[in-house]
Amino acid sequence: MTKYIFITGGVCSSLGKGIAASSIGAILEAMCYKVAMQKIDPYLNVDAGTMSPYQHGEVYVTDDGAETDLDLGNYARFTDSELSKLSSITTGKVYLNVIERERRGDYLGKTVQVIPHVTSEIQRLIRSLSDKVNPDVQIVEIGGTVGDIESIPFLEAAREFSLSNKNNTIFIHLTLIPKIEVAGEYKTKPTQHSVGVLRQIGIVPDIIMTRISGTLSKEMKRKIAMFCSIAEEDVFEAPDVDSIYKLPIIYTQQGLQDKIALKLSLASNKPNLKKWEEIISIVDSKKPKISIAVVGKYIKLQDSYKSVYEALRHAAIANKVELNIMKIDSEEIEKNPENLTKVINQADGILVPGGFGSRGIEGKLAIIQIAREKKIPYFGICLGMQCMVIEYARNVLKIADANSSEFTETSNPVIHLMEDQYSIDRKGGTMRLGVYECNIKKGTLAEKIYGENIIFERHRHRYEFNNKYEDQFEKAGLIISGKYITKNLVEIVEYKDNPFGIGVQFHPEFKSKPFKPHPIFKSFIENAYKYNIEKK
Ligand code: GLN
């Protein structure tokens, strides 16, 4: 029978609930339990696909093509749980289902209400994941902050759910203990208030985890325990860390695993955290430093390229190098060419990630041209691959007006909209999404990197390489090394004469884990390190 852990957050957002949930998932897997992870987002969007990265950061994509909150990326990096459309619940999705059912007449004349109809649908969606995956433990992270109006139906659903799953459900509440600088004191009051709000809804947390910049003293624990009506030993510390991958170890050192096991009546297996210890020992060791420039337009928001940054970190761990990520706004490059020189002089590798729209494209093209000419390792992802193709067309094939039809009308759309996209008249869930097969050509860099000829990677885009130009590109030295044969779509391109210059139409960053880096990222960092040594 599946056990459930609901994770809620109090005081404010951005406390790292997703990372805490992921770390708990990792610990349970290290205890040999099968884990399922699920995220609830209380917004009205049906999925994250139509939102700008400026709203909630990156859109994470699963194999089955769900466009989800970036926390699913954390789940994927920390655990081996199976992620799919069932892993993500939003208010939009819940209401869409309820309203469709109402229109069909399924409610048999009843007044359709938040309680019980919406809360029942939420519980049905929670159970639908357990039914499919059959996990030992399902972790359900409720997004937002306790006290938000939007969260209330979900908290009520979780409360009802716990009543019908007594002894098999616990609540973990993550809060913040702020430090009031002028008084030099940590304050537990906001925690007390947020637990108070939870209790008004009828939920008493089983465990409280406190995000704190310093150490959680015995006195603070005592206070929280007393005011929140829980045992002192059920209060845990969620400290600030220099690497999030330390958290599974830090939590186990405090005995969180035994507490969870006890409360869920699970055997308290000793967690095997060897793989986490191994990567942490590399993270903490002294290593040669390399710099990677990530050139995009959503640079200002930390979370917009979350999976890309993490995949770079995983590859740096695998190559035992210290990684300096230079976050470069492509529009700044357009505004001031001096910025370009600075980046080029410092970077050991250049990565252009995915994106949408024409803003900042010329800056990206300028930096890609230099990367190609100076043979600086280059890695283009999705839009970064499309830009690699456009730059090559303009400067090597000498097609001056080469462009993507996403950005402008042109007589030479080397990147264009696929035919089956023409008739689509709405944005949500209509891109080429999810996993596709890719056949890799023999004797190419891609084959060397993957070590195999059939690979599977995830997609999220509308535009494609225009096959009309295939021969021209190949003759000029841009190798087409990967294709989705069924539809004859180009998936990977690479520079023939550079040690490392590759562009992929898919998103490899979604499949990288700290102890299992994605092979392209691993090879990119390896080549950047080589470039760093040679340039000295
Ligand atoms: N905007 C491009 C497209 O839709 C690239 C998308 C992406 O980078 N994910 O094809």
mmCIF file of C-alpha atoms in Angstrom, residues 303-525:
data_model
loop_
_atom_site.group_PDB
_atom_site.id
_atom_site.type_symbol
_atom_site.label_atom_id
_atom_site.label_comp_id
_atom_site.label_asym_id
_atom_site.label_seq_id
_atom_site.Cartn_x
_atom_site.Cartn_y
_atom_site.Cartn_z
ATOM 1 C CA ASP A 303 15.520 29.800 -12.811
ATOM 2 C CA SER A 304 14.935 30.327 -16.543
ATOM 3 C CA TYR A 305 17.674 27.931 -17.596
ATOM 4 C CA LYS A 306 17.650 25.830 -14.429
ATOM 5 C CA SER A 307 18.139 22.410 -16.039
ATOM 6 C CA VAL A 308 20.869 23.764 -18.330
ATOM 7 C CA TYR A 309 22.837 25.176 -15.388
ATOM 8 C CA GLU A 310 22.401 21.968 -13.405
ATOM 9 C CA ALA A 311 23.418 19.769 -16.348
ATOM 10 C CA LEU A 312 26.569 21.894 -16.709
ATOM 11 C CA ARG A 313 27.280 21.381 -13.007
ATOM 12 C CA HIS A 314 26.834 17.613 -13.341
ATOM 13 C CA ALA A 315 29.249 17.546 -16.261
ATOM 14 C CA ALA A 316 31.760 19.653 -14.298
ATOM 15 C CA ILE A 317 31.584 17.168 -11.414
ATOM 16 C CA ALA A 318 32.179 14.286 -13.849
ATOM 17 C CA ASN A 319 35.195 16.093 -15.329
ATOM 18 C CA LYS A 320 36.452 17.205 -11.909
ATOM 19 C CA VAL A 321 36.580 20.888 -12.809
ATOM 20 C CA GLU A 322 35.306 23.961 -10.994
ATOM 21 C CA LEU A 323 32.612 25.602 -13.068
ATOM 22 C CA ASN A 324 32.144 29.313 -13.498
ATOM 23 C CA ILE A 325 28.908 30.003 -15.370
ATOM 24 C CA MET A 326 28.964 33.364 -17.137
ATOM 25 C CA LYS A 327 25.345 34.400 -17.607
ATOM 26 C CA ILE A 328 25.308 36.575 -20.701
ATOM 27 C CA ASP A 329 22.305 38.560 -21.892
ATOM 28 C CA SER A 330 22.357 38.359 -25.702
ATOM 29 C CA GLU A 331 20.741 41.791 -25.972
ATOM 30 C CA GLU A 332 23.673 43.318 -24.080
ATOM 31 C CA ILE A 333 25.954 41.865 -26.736
ATOM 32 C CA GLU A 334 23.853 43.495 -29.443
ATOM 33 C CA LYS A 335 24.008 46.840 -27.656
ATOM 34 C CA ASN A 336 27.724 46.870 -27.042
ATOM 35 C CA PRO A 337 30.184 44.818 -29.130
ATOM 36 C CA GLU A 338 32.859 45.321 -26.431
ATOM 37 C CA ASN A 339 30.857 42.927 -24.298
ATOM 38 C CA LEU A 340 31.342 40.331 -26.996
ATOM 39 C CA THR A 341 35.137 40.613 -26.845
ATOM 40 C CA LYS A 342 35.081 40.298 -23.057
ATOM 41 C CA VAL A 343 33.013 37.136 -23.205
ATOM 42 C CA ILE A 344 35.111 35.597 -25.948
ATOM 43 C CA ASN A 345 38.336 36.253 -24.058
ATOM 44 C CA GLN A 346 37.123 34.622 -20.886
ATOM 45 C CA ALA A 347 34.873 31.794 -22.036
ATOM 46 C CA ASP A 348 36.207 28.270 -22.501
ATOM 47 C CA GLY A 349 32.930 27.163 -23.999
ATOM 48 C CA ILE A 350 29.755 28.814 -25.264
ATOM 49 C CA LEU A 351 26.250 27.490 -24.844
ATOM 50 C CA VAL A 352 23.130 28.989 -26.402
ATOM 51 C CA PRO A 353 20.043 27.457 -24.774
ATOM 52 C CA GLY A 354 16.439 27.225 -25.954
ATOM 53 C CA GLY A 355 14.159 30.214 -26.365
ATOM 54 C CA PHE A 356 11.380 31.860 -28.296
ATOM 55 C CA GLY A 357 11.018 35.033 -30.337
ATOM 56 C CA SER A 358 13.411 37.320 -32.146
ATOM 57 C CA ARG A 359 14.716 39.405 -29.249
ATOM 58 C CA GLY A 360 18.476 39.001 -28.746
ATOM 59 C CA ILE A 361 18.952 36.721 -31.764
ATOM 60 C CA GLU A 362 21.562 38.889 -33.518
ATOM 61 C CA GLY A 363 23.709 38.873 -30.356
ATOM 62 C CA LYS A 364 23.563 35.097 -30.309
ATOM 63 C CA LEU A 365 24.510 34.885 -33.984
ATOM 64 C CA ALA A 366 27.489 37.195 -33.393
ATOM 65 C CA ILE A 367 28.871 35.063 -30.588
ATOM 66 C CA ILE A 368 28.256 31.809 -32.471
ATOM 67 C CA GLN A 369 30.197 33.129 -35.463
ATOM 68 C CA ILE A 370 33.233 33.844 -33.296
ATOM 69 C CA ALA A 371 32.923 30.498 -31.494
ATOM 70 C CA ARG A 372 32.935 28.742 -34.874
ATOM 71 C CA GLU A 373 35.794 30.750 -36.338
ATOM 72 C CA LYS A 374 37.983 30.574 -33.241
ATOM 73 C CA LYS A 375 37.016 26.947 -32.631
ATOM 74 C CA ILE A 376 35.777 27.668 -29.119
ATOM 75 C CA PRO A 377 33.662 24.676 -27.981
ATOM 76 C CA TYR A 378 30.059 25.469 -28.881
ATOM 77 C CA PHE A 379 26.862 23.766 -27.751
ATOM 78 C CA GLY A 380 23.507 24.900 -29.118
ATOM 79 C CA ILE A 381 20.271 23.632 -27.650
ATOM 80 C CA CYS A 382 17.031 23.908 -29.627
ATOM 81 C CA LEU A 383 16.993 27.647 -30.459
ATOM 82 C CA GLY A 384 20.792 27.475 -29.989
ATOM 83 C CA MET A 385 20.929 24.824 -32.721
ATOM 84 C CA GLN A 386 18.655 26.851 -34.986
ATOM 85 C CA CYS A 387 20.909 29.898 -34.521
ATOM 86 C CA MET A 388 23.946 27.757 -35.331
ATOM 87 C CA VAL A 389 22.282 26.832 -38.640
ATOM 88 C CA ILE A 390 21.315 30.448 -39.444
ATOM 89 C CA GLU A 391 24.818 31.745 -38.696
ATOM 90 C CA TYR A 392 26.360 29.039 -40.887
ATOM 91 C CA ALA A 393 23.979 29.861 -43.727
ATOM 92 C CA ARG A 394 24.743 33.565 -43.567
ATOM 93 C CA ASN A 395 28.508 33.460 -43.152
ATOM 94 C CA VAL A 396 29.611 30.207 -44.792
ATOM 95 C CA LEU A 397 26.900 29.551 -47.369
ATOM 96 C CA LYS A 398 26.757 33.327 -47.959
ATOM 97 C CA ILE A 399 22.971 33.452 -47.886
ATOM 98 C CA ALA A 400 22.727 36.950 -46.445
ATOM 99 C CA ASP A 401 19.019 36.866 -45.609
ATOM 100 C CA ALA A 402 19.006 33.360 -44.106
ATOM 101 C CA ASN A 403 16.768 33.305 -41.053
ATOM 102 C CA SER A 404 14.099 31.418 -39.178
ATOM 103 C CA SER A 405 10.514 32.082 -40.204
ATOM 104 C CA GLU A 406 9.843 32.440 -36.465
ATOM 105 C CA PHE A 407 11.704 35.761 -36.497
ATOM 106 C CA THR A 408 10.919 37.321 -39.846
ATOM 107 C CA GLU A 409 9.602 36.696 -43.345
ATOM 108 C CA THR A 410 12.492 35.731 -45.578
ATOM 109 C CA SER A 411 13.100 34.141 -48.965
ATOM 110 C CA ASN A 412 15.612 31.838 -47.250
ATOM 111 C CA PRO A 413 13.997 30.276 -44.196
ATOM 112 C CA VAL A 414 16.702 27.768 -43.262
ATOM 113 C CA ILE A 415 14.596 27.140 -40.149
ATOM 114 C CA HIS A 416 10.880 26.964 -40.831
ATOM 115 C CA LEU A 417 7.551 25.902 -39.459
ATOM 116 C CA MET A 418 6.679 22.269 -40.102
ATOM 117 C CA GLU A 419 3.676 21.710 -42.323
ATOM 118 C CA ASP A 420 1.617 20.056 -39.611
ATOM 119 C CA GLN A 421 2.019 23.194 -37.477
ATOM 120 C CA TYR A 422 0.367 25.518 -40.041
ATOM 121 C CA SER A 423 -3.214 24.728 -39.173
ATOM 122 C CA ILE A 424 -2.748 24.935 -35.387
ATOM 123 C CA ASP A 425 -4.686 27.877 -34.032
ATOM 124 C CA ARG A 426 -3.878 27.678 -30.333
ATOM 125 C CA LYS A 427 -0.712 27.759 -28.294
ATOM 126 C CA GLY A 428 -1.255 25.377 -25.347
ATOM 127 C CA GLY A 429 0.236 21.892 -25.730
ATOM 128 C CA THR A 430 0.663 22.125 -29.502
ATOM 129 C CA MET A 431 4.439 22.141 -30.004
ATOM 130 C CA ARG A 432 6.464 19.074 -30.947
ATOM 131 C CA LEU A 433 6.619 17.762 -27.403
ATOM 132 C CA GLY A 434 8.182 14.876 -25.549
ATOM 133 C CA VAL A 435 10.436 12.032 -26.532
ATOM 134 C CA TYR A 436 11.409 11.196 -30.138
ATOM 135 C CA GLU A 437 13.858 8.727 -31.580
ATOM 136 C CA CYS A 438 16.997 10.033 -33.238
ATOM 137 C CA ASN A 439 19.273 8.052 -35.552
ATOM 138 C CA ILE A 440 22.894 9.027 -35.364
ATOM 139 C CA LYS A 441 25.181 8.949 -38.385
ATOM 140 C CA LYS A 442 28.313 6.801 -38.186
ATOM 141 C CA GLY A 443 31.686 8.464 -37.753
ATOM 142 C CA THR A 444 30.297 11.685 -36.279
ATOM 143 C CA LEU A 445 30.995 13.562 -33.049
ATOM 144 C CA ALA A 446 27.451 12.707 -31.948
ATOM 145 C CA GLU A 447 28.201 8.983 -32.336
ATOM 146 C CA LYS A 448 31.420 9.382 -30.366
ATOM 147 C CA ILE A 449 29.564 11.224 -27.606
ATOM 148 C CA TYR A 450 26.613 8.839 -27.264
ATOM 149 C CA GLY A 451 28.454 5.626 -28.120
ATOM 150 C CA GLU A 452 25.320 4.413 -29.905
ATOM 151 C CA ASN A 453 23.284 5.095 -33.007
ATOM 152 C CA ILE A 454 19.743 5.244 -31.744
ATOM 153 C CA ILE A 455 18.971 7.679 -28.949
ATOM 154 C CA PHE A 456 15.825 9.146 -27.396
ATOM 155 C CA GLU A 457 15.565 12.776 -26.377
ATOM 156 C CA ARG A 458 12.846 15.241 -25.415
ATOM 157 C CA HIS A 459 11.502 18.052 -27.541
ATOM 158 C CA ARG A 460 9.670 21.348 -27.129
ATOM 159 C CA HIS A 461 9.582 23.457 -30.294
ATOM 160 C CA ARG A 462 7.600 24.349 -33.396
ATOM 161 C CA TYR A 463 10.268 25.178 -35.934
ATOM 162 C CA GLU A 464 12.577 22.755 -37.746
ATOM 163 C CA PHE A 465 15.629 22.624 -39.965
ATOM 164 C CA ASN A 466 14.530 23.216 -43.575
ATOM 165 C CA ASN A 467 15.547 20.087 -45.512
ATOM 166 C CA LYS A 468 15.649 22.037 -48.771
ATOM 167 C CA TYR A 469 19.077 23.311 -47.712
ATOM 168 C CA GLU A 470 20.455 19.985 -46.472
ATOM 169 C CA ASP A 471 22.881 19.323 -49.370
ATOM 170 C CA GLN A 472 24.163 22.886 -49.395
ATOM 171 C CA PHE A 473 24.984 22.722 -45.701
ATOM 172 C CA GLU A 474 26.623 19.318 -45.884
ATOM 173 C CA LYS A 475 28.795 20.310 -48.854
ATOM 174 C CA ALA A 476 29.957 23.385 -46.967
ATOM 175 C CA GLY A 477 30.933 21.403 -43.848
ATOM 176 C CA LEU A 478 27.955 21.421 -41.522
ATOM 177 C CA ILE A 479 27.361 17.754 -40.805
ATOM 178 C CA ILE A 480 23.837 16.555 -40.209
ATOM 179 C CA SER A 481 24.628 13.849 -37.698
ATOM 180 C CA GLY A 482 21.219 12.998 -36.246
ATOM 181 C CA LYS A 483 17.752 12.613 -37.744
ATOM 182 C CA TYR A 484 14.290 11.523 -36.745
ATOM 183 C CA ILE A 485 13.969 9.198 -39.697
ATOM 184 C CA THR A 486 10.190 8.670 -39.613
ATOM 185 C CA LYS A 487 9.562 12.302 -40.487
ATOM 186 C CA ASN A 488 12.978 13.107 -41.939
ATOM 187 C CA LEU A 489 13.604 15.824 -39.347
ATOM 188 C CA VAL A 490 17.095 17.062 -38.553
ATOM 189 C CA GLU A 491 17.961 16.555 -34.882
ATOM 190 C CA ILE A 492 21.730 17.141 -34.622
ATOM 191 C CA VAL A 493 24.175 19.268 -36.593
ATOM 192 C CA GLU A 494 27.905 19.655 -36.047
ATOM 193 C CA TYR A 495 30.883 21.575 -37.416
ATOM 194 C CA LYS A 496 33.082 19.281 -39.479
ATOM 195 C CA ASP A 497 36.325 21.092 -38.753
ATOM 196 C CA ASN A 498 35.981 22.024 -35.084
ATOM 197 C CA PRO A 499 36.888 19.761 -32.147
ATOM 198 C CA PHE A 500 33.529 20.505 -30.537
ATOM 199 C CA GLY A 501 30.677 22.360 -32.165
ATOM 200 C CA ILE A 502 27.284 20.748 -31.914
ATOM 201 C CA GLY A 503 23.664 21.822 -32.062
ATOM 202 C CA VAL A 504 20.708 19.678 -31.026
ATOM 203 C CA GLN A 505 17.042 20.274 -31.765
ATOM 204 C CA PHE A 506 16.079 18.515 -28.510
ATOM 205 C CA HIS A 507 16.639 19.297 -24.816
ATOM 206 C CA PRO A 508 19.307 17.002 -23.362
ATOM 207 C CA GLU A 509 19.447 19.054 -20.144
ATOM 208 C CA PHE A 510 16.236 17.420 -18.900
ATOM 209 C CA LYS A 511 17.883 14.016 -18.636
ATOM 210 C CA SER A 512 21.053 14.863 -16.727
ATOM 211 C CA LYS A 513 21.603 13.745 -13.133
ATOM 212 C CA PRO A 514 24.387 14.734 -10.723
ATOM 213 C CA PHE A 515 25.885 11.241 -10.776
ATOM 214 C CA LYS A 516 24.857 10.510 -14.369
ATOM 215 C CA PRO A 517 25.697 13.572 -16.452
ATOM 216 C CA HIS A 518 24.268 13.822 -19.931
ATOM 217 C CA PRO A 519 26.926 12.667 -22.439
ATOM 218 C CA ILE A 520 26.793 15.836 -24.582
ATOM 219 C CA PHE A 521 27.247 18.089 -21.534
ATOM 220 C CA LYS A 522 30.040 15.829 -20.286
ATOM 221 C CA SER A 523 31.868 16.007 -23.596
ATOM 222 C CA PHE A 524 31.261 19.761 -23.888
ATOM 223 C CA ILE A 525 32.901 20.404 -20.503
#
